[in-house]
Short mmCIF file of C-alpha atoms in Angstrom, two decimals:
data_model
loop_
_atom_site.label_atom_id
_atom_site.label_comp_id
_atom_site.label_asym_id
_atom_site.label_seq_id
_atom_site.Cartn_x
_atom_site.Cartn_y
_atom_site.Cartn_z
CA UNK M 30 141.29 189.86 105.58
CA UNK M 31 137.80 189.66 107.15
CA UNK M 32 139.41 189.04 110.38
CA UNK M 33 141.49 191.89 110.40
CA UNK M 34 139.12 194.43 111.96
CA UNK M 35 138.23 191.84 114.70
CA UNK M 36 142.13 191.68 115.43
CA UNK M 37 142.80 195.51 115.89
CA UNK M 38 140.13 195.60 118.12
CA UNK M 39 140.99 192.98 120.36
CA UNK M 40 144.65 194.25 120.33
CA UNK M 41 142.96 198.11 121.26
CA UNK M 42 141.67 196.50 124.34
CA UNK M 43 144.51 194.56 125.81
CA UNK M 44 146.74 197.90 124.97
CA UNK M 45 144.55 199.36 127.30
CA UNK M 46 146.04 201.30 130.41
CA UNK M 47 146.36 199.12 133.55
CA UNK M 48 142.91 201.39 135.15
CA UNK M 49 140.42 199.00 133.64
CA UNK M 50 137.71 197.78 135.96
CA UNK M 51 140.02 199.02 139.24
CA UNK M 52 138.77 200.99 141.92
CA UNK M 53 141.00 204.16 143.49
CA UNK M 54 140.95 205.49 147.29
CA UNK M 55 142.23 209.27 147.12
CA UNK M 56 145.37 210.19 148.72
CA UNK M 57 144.50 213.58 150.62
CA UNK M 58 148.34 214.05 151.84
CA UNK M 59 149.59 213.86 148.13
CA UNK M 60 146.37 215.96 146.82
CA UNK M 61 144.67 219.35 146.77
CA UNK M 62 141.64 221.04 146.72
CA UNK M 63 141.69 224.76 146.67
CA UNK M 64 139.68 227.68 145.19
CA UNK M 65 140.57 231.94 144.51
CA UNK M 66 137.39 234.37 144.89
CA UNK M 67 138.03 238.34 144.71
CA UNK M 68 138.08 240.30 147.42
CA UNK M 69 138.59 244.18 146.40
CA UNK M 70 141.22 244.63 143.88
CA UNK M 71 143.02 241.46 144.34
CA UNK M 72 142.04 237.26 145.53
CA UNK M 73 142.04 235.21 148.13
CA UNK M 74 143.39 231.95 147.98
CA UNK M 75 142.12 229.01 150.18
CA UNK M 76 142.26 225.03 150.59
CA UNK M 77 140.16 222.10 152.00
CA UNK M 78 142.73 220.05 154.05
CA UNK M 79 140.06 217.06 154.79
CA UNK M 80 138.62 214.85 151.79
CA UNK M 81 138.08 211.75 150.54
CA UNK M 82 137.09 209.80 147.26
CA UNK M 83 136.64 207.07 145.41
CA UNK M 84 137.16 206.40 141.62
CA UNK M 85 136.01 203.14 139.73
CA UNK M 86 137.85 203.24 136.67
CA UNK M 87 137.38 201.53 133.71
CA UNK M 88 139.68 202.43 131.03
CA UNK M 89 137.84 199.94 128.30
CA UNK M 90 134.61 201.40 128.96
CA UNK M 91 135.27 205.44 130.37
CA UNK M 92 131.50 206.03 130.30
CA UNK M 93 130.78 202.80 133.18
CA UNK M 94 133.49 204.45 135.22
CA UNK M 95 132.32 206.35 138.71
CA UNK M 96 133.96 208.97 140.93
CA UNK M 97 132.44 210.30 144.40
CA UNK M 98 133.89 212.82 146.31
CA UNK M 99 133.16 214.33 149.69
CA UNK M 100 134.92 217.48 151.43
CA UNK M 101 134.91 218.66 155.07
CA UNK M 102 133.60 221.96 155.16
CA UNK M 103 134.89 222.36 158.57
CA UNK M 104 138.65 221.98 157.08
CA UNK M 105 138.40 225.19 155.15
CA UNK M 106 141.64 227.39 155.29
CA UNK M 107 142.83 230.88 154.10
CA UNK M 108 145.93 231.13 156.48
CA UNK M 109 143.71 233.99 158.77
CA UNK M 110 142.21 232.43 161.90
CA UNK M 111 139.85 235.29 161.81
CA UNK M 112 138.56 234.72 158.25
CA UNK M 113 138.57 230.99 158.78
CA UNK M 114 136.15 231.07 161.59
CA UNK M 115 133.83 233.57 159.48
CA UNK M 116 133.93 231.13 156.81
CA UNK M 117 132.93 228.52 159.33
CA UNK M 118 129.92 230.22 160.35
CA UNK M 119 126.28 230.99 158.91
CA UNK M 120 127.46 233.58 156.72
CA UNK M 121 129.34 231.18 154.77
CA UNK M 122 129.50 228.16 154.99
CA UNK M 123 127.56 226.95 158.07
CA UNK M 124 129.35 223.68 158.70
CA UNK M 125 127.71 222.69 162.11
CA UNK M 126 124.73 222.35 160.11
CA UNK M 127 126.36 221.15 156.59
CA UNK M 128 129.24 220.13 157.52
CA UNK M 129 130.22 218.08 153.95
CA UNK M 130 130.26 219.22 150.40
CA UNK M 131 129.81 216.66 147.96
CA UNK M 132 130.38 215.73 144.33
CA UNK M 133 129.35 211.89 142.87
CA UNK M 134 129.29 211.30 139.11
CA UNK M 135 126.67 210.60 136.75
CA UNK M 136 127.67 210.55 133.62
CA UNK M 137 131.37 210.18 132.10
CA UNK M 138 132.04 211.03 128.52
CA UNK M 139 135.62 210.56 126.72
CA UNK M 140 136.58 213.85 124.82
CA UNK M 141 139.79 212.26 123.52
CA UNK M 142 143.05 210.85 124.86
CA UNK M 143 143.67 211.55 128.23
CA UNK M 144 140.48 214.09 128.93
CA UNK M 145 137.11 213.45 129.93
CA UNK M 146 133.90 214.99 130.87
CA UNK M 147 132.94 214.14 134.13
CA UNK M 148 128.88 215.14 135.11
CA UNK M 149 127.50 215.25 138.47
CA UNK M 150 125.61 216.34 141.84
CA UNK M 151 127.55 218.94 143.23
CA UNK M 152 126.48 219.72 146.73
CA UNK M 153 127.31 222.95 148.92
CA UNK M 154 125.96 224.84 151.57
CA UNK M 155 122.74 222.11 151.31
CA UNK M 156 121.81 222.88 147.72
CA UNK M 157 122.80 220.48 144.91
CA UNK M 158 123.03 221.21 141.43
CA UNK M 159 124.38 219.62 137.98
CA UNK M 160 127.70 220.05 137.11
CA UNK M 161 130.09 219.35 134.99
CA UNK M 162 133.80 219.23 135.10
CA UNK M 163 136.93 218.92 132.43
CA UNK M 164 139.02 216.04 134.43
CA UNK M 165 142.29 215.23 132.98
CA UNK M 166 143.88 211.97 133.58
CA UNK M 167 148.28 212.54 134.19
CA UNK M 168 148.74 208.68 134.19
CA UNK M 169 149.87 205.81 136.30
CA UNK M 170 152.55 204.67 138.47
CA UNK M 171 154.04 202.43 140.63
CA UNK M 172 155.48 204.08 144.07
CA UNK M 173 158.60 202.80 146.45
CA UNK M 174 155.96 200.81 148.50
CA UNK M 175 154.70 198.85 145.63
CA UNK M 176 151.23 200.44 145.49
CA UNK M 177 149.60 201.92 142.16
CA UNK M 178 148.84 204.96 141.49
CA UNK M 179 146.66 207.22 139.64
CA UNK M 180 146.88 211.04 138.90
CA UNK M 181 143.80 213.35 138.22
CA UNK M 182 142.95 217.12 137.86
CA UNK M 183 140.46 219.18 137.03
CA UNK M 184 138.92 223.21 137.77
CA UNK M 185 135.96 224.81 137.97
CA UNK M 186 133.89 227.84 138.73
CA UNK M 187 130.36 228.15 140.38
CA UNK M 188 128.47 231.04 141.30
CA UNK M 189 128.28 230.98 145.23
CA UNK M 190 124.74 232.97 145.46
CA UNK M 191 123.69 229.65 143.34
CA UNK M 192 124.26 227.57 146.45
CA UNK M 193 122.89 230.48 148.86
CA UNK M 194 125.97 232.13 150.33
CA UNK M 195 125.82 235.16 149.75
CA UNK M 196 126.98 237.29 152.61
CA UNK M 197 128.80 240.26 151.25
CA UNK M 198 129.14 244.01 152.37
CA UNK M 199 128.69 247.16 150.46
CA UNK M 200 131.78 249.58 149.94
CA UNK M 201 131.77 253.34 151.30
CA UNK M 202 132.84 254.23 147.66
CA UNK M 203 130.49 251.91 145.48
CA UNK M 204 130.22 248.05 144.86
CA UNK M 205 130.98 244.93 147.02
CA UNK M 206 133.77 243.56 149.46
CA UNK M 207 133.78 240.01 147.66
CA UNK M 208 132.76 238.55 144.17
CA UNK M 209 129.92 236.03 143.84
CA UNK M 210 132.09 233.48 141.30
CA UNK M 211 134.66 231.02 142.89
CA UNK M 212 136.88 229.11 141.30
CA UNK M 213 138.11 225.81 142.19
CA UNK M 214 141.10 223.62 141.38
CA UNK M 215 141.43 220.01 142.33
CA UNK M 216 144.64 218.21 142.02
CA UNK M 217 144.29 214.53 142.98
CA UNK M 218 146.53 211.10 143.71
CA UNK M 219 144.91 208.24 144.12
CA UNK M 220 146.04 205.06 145.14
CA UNK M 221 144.84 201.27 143.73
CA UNK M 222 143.02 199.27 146.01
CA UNK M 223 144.41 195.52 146.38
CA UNK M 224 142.37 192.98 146.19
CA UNK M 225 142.18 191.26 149.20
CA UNK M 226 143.82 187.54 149.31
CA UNK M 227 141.49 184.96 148.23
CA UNK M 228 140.41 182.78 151.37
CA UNK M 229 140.26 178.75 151.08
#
């Protein structure tokens, strides 16, 4: 009976999840990163189409796990050449200057099956700041090609004026053309790295 405890716990570990101690490249054609901010009476919908990451995942031990995560500003897009190339500029986003926004991890805590809390530098527009995000892990699988896979998502919302942007313009009748929070949604698929074959 004294060895009993010792037994479930070694049986916990090996029923771990096949993450443990493996490191994940992002897939940006099978992922997204978008955000909403209002504009007048309604919101405006965009995406990043150029990122890249890296998750070390250890499913025995969440909190030594590691994500980093960097976006090309340059790849913003709202479907509006005209907008896009605003966004581009000083006003916004200034990406010949700061031309990456970043995100890498320092701190992981488990909040219960499948969810975590992921804290971190969060970097935009040149000013980085704590933050934390809800991540929640969809699982693992293997694809056609024999590679495994990962799923992860998570959203968020940050004050843009906190990261100085904060062009706006005043209305004729009262208040302003855009609103200062923005809300972000990350949807991600990540692929396994293989280890590479062990020279002789």
């Amino acid at each position: 009976m004294r060895k009993l405890p010792f037994v479930l716990a070694a049986a916990a570990l090996m029923a771990q999840p096949a993450l443990a101690a493996d490191t994940y490249a992002v897939d940006k054609t099978h992922s997204e990163v978008s955000f909403q901010i209002r504009h007048l009476m309604g919101k405006v919908r965009g995406y990043f189409t150029d990122f890249s990451g890296t998750i070390n995942a250890d499913a025995a031990k969440p909190e030594a796990s590691t994500v980093e995560f960097t976006i090309k500003a340059t790849s913003i897009s709202t479907a509006n050449e005209y907008r896009d190339k605003h966004l581009r500029s000083a006003d916004f986003f200034d990406v010949e200057k700061l031309p990456e926004i970043g995100f890498k991890s320092t701190k992981i805590k488990l909040l219960g099956k499948d969810r975590y809390e992921v804290t971190g530098d969060f970097t935009l527009h040149g000013v980085t700041k704590p933050l934390t995000l809800p991540v929640t892990f969809l699982g693992t699988a293997k694809d056609p090609w024999g590679n495994d896979r990962a799923g992860f998502e998570t959203t968020a919302t940050v004050n843009r004026k906190d990261y100085g942007i904060v062009w706006n313009k005043a209305l004729d009748a009262g208040g302003l053309l855009l609103g200062d929070e923005v809300a972000i949604s990350i949807s991600l698929e990540a692929i396994k790295k293989k280890e590479a074959p062990a020279t002789k």
